[in-house]
Short mmCIF file of the C-alpha atoms (twelve columns), coordinates in Angstrom:
data_MODEL
# 
_entry.id   MODEL 
# 
loop_
_atom_site.group_PDB 
_atom_site.id 
_atom_site.type_symbol 
_atom_site.label_atom_id 
_atom_site.label_alt_id 
_atom_site.label_comp_id 
_atom_site.label_asym_id 
_atom_site.label_seq_id 
_atom_site.Cartn_x 
_atom_site.Cartn_y 
_atom_site.Cartn_z 
_atom_site.pdbx_PDB_model_num 
ATOM 1  C CA . GLY A 1  21.375  24.934 46.917 1 
ATOM 2  C CA . GLN A 2  17.660  25.168 46.602 1 
ATOM 3  C CA . LEU A 3  14.552  23.978 48.386 1 
ATOM 4  C CA . THR A 4  10.886  24.170 47.414 1 
ATOM 5  C CA . PHE A 5  8.208   23.401 49.985 1 
ATOM 6  C CA . GLU A 6  4.598   24.109 50.878 1 
ATOM 7  C CA . ILE A 7  3.093   24.974 54.257 1 
ATOM 8  C CA . ARG A 8  -0.484  25.422 55.465 1 
ATOM 9  C CA . GLY A 9  -1.558  27.361 58.493 1 
ATOM 10 C CA . ASP A 10 -3.028  30.599 59.772 1 
ATOM 11 C CA . LEU A 11 -0.286  32.603 58.068 1 
ATOM 12 C CA . GLN A 12 -2.055  35.900 58.746 1 
ATOM 13 C CA . ASN A 13 -2.007  34.869 62.410 1 
ATOM 14 C CA . ASP A 14 -5.479  36.165 63.137 1 
ATOM 15 C CA . GLY A 15 -6.958  32.918 64.479 1 
ATOM 16 C CA . SER A 16 -9.195  32.183 61.521 1 
ATOM 17 C CA . LEU A 17 -8.808  30.303 58.227 1 
ATOM 18 C CA . GLN A 18 -5.652  28.561 57.036 1 
ATOM 19 C CA . GLU A 19 -3.697  29.871 54.078 1 
ATOM 20 C CA . THR A 20 -1.272  27.916 51.879 1 
ATOM 21 C CA . ALA A 21 2.226   29.101 50.984 1 
ATOM 22 C CA . ALA A 22 4.576   27.626 48.390 1 
ATOM 23 C CA . ILE A 23 8.170   28.763 48.978 1 
ATOM 24 C CA . HIS A 24 11.170  28.406 46.678 1 
ATOM 25 C CA . SER A 25 14.450  29.228 48.426 1 
ATOM 26 C CA . ARG A 26 17.796  29.357 46.615 1 
ATOM 27 C CA . TRP A 27 21.233  30.251 47.922 1 
ATOM 28 C CA . LEU A 28 24.899  30.397 46.996 1 
ATOM 29 C CA . THR A 29 27.792  28.735 48.838 1 
ATOM 30 C CA . SER A 30 28.553  32.176 50.282 1 
ATOM 31 C CA . GLY A 31 25.205  32.098 52.101 1 
ATOM 32 C CA . ALA A 32 23.608  34.874 50.032 1 
ATOM 33 C CA . GLY A 33 20.241  33.889 48.634 1 
ATOM 34 C CA . ARG A 34 16.695  34.538 47.627 1 
ATOM 35 C CA . GLY A 35 13.266  33.250 48.628 1 
ATOM 36 C CA . ASP A 36 10.133  33.627 46.519 1 
ATOM 37 C CA . ALA A 37 6.678   32.676 47.817 1 
ATOM 38 C CA . THR A 38 3.094   32.387 46.622 1 
ATOM 39 C CA . LEU A 39 0.288   32.537 49.210 1 
ATOM 40 C CA . THR A 40 -3.357  31.658 48.574 1 
ATOM 41 C CA . GLY A 41 -6.582  30.484 50.168 1 
ATOM 42 C CA . GLY A 42 -7.942  30.992 53.649 1 
ATOM 43 C CA . ASP A 43 -8.683  34.597 54.475 1 
ATOM 44 C CA . LEU A 44 -7.071  35.630 51.187 1 
ATOM 45 C CA . GLY A 45 -10.051 34.242 49.274 1 
ATOM 46 C CA . ASP A 46 -9.306  34.378 45.549 1 
ATOM 47 C CA . LEU A 47 -6.346  36.729 46.077 1 
ATOM 48 C CA . GLU A 48 -2.885  35.341 45.284 1 
ATOM 49 C CA . VAL A 49 -0.078  37.133 47.110 1 
ATOM 50 C CA . THR A 50 3.545   36.897 46.009 1 
ATOM 51 C CA . ALA A 51 6.554   37.843 48.112 1 
ATOM 52 C CA . THR A 52 10.319  37.942 47.628 1 
ATOM 53 C CA . GLU A 53 13.118  38.307 50.154 1 
ATOM 54 C CA . CYS A 54 16.862  38.387 49.431 1 
ATOM 55 C CA . TRP A 55 19.757  38.288 51.870 1 
ATOM 56 C CA . ASP A 56 23.516  38.756 51.763 1 
ATOM 57 C CA . GLU A 57 26.423  36.600 52.969 1 
ATOM 58 C CA . THR A 58 25.783  37.624 56.589 1 
ATOM 59 C CA . PHE A 59 22.066  36.755 56.195 1 
ATOM 60 C CA . GLY A 60 21.137  40.431 56.382 1 
ATOM 61 C CA . ARG A 61 18.077  41.365 54.345 1 
ATOM 62 C CA . VAL A 62 18.928  43.346 51.198 1 
ATOM 63 C CA . PHE A 63 15.511  43.253 49.501 1 
ATOM 64 C CA . TYR A 64 11.886  42.573 50.392 1 
ATOM 65 C CA . ALA A 65 8.621   43.131 48.533 1 
ATOM 66 C CA . ASP A 66 5.158   41.575 48.597 1 
ATOM 67 C CA . SER A 67 2.165   42.175 46.352 1 
ATOM 68 C CA . ALA A 68 -0.205  42.888 49.283 1 
ATOM 69 C CA . ASP A 69 1.947   45.512 51.035 1 
ATOM 70 C CA . TRP A 70 1.935   43.444 54.260 1 
ATOM 71 C CA . GLN A 71 5.355   44.858 55.094 1 
ATOM 72 C CA . PRO A 72 7.098   47.911 53.671 1 
ATOM 73 C CA . ALA A 73 9.267   47.222 50.625 1 
ATOM 74 C CA . GLU A 74 12.959  47.311 51.440 1 
ATOM 75 C CA . GLY A 75 16.116  47.610 49.339 1 
ATOM 76 C CA . ALA A 76 16.480  47.043 45.603 1 
ATOM 77 C CA . GLU A 77 15.950  43.780 43.757 1 
ATOM 78 C CA . ALA A 78 19.183  44.499 41.869 1 
ATOM 79 C CA . ASP A 79 21.000  43.797 45.172 1 
ATOM 80 C CA . CYS A 80 19.799  40.174 45.177 1 
ATOM 81 C CA . ALA A 81 22.579  37.627 44.682 1 
ATOM 82 C CA . LEU A 82 20.272  35.557 42.435 1 
ATOM 83 C CA . ASP A 83 18.003  36.619 39.582 1 
ATOM 84 C CA . ALA A 84 14.242  36.291 39.734 1 
ATOM 85 C CA . ALA A 85 12.721  32.874 39.086 1 
ATOM 86 C CA . PRO A 86 9.080   31.988 38.502 1 
ATOM 87 C CA . TYR A 87 7.044   32.097 41.695 1 
ATOM 88 C CA . PRO A 88 6.247   28.592 42.935 1 
ATOM 89 C CA . SER A 89 2.807   27.316 42.020 1 
ATOM 90 C CA . LEU A 90 0.343   25.700 44.384 1 
# 
């Protein structure tokens, strides 16, 4: 399956401006999947941040990375059940 959606809110959770995130989530019948996101606006200004998270059949995270180093990178992208796709556009 797959789902693409957009959300707006104070995604940095600092009580100030609202950011926008476009998220493209894909998964296999086993439950393993991948989510790719693009975040812009608000406190990010002109910066566009991309993030990817992958999980296994038990929904355990196997990979995470974001272009702003908001969280430490984890795992290897090669462990993702699905290959990379273009980041969603806003």
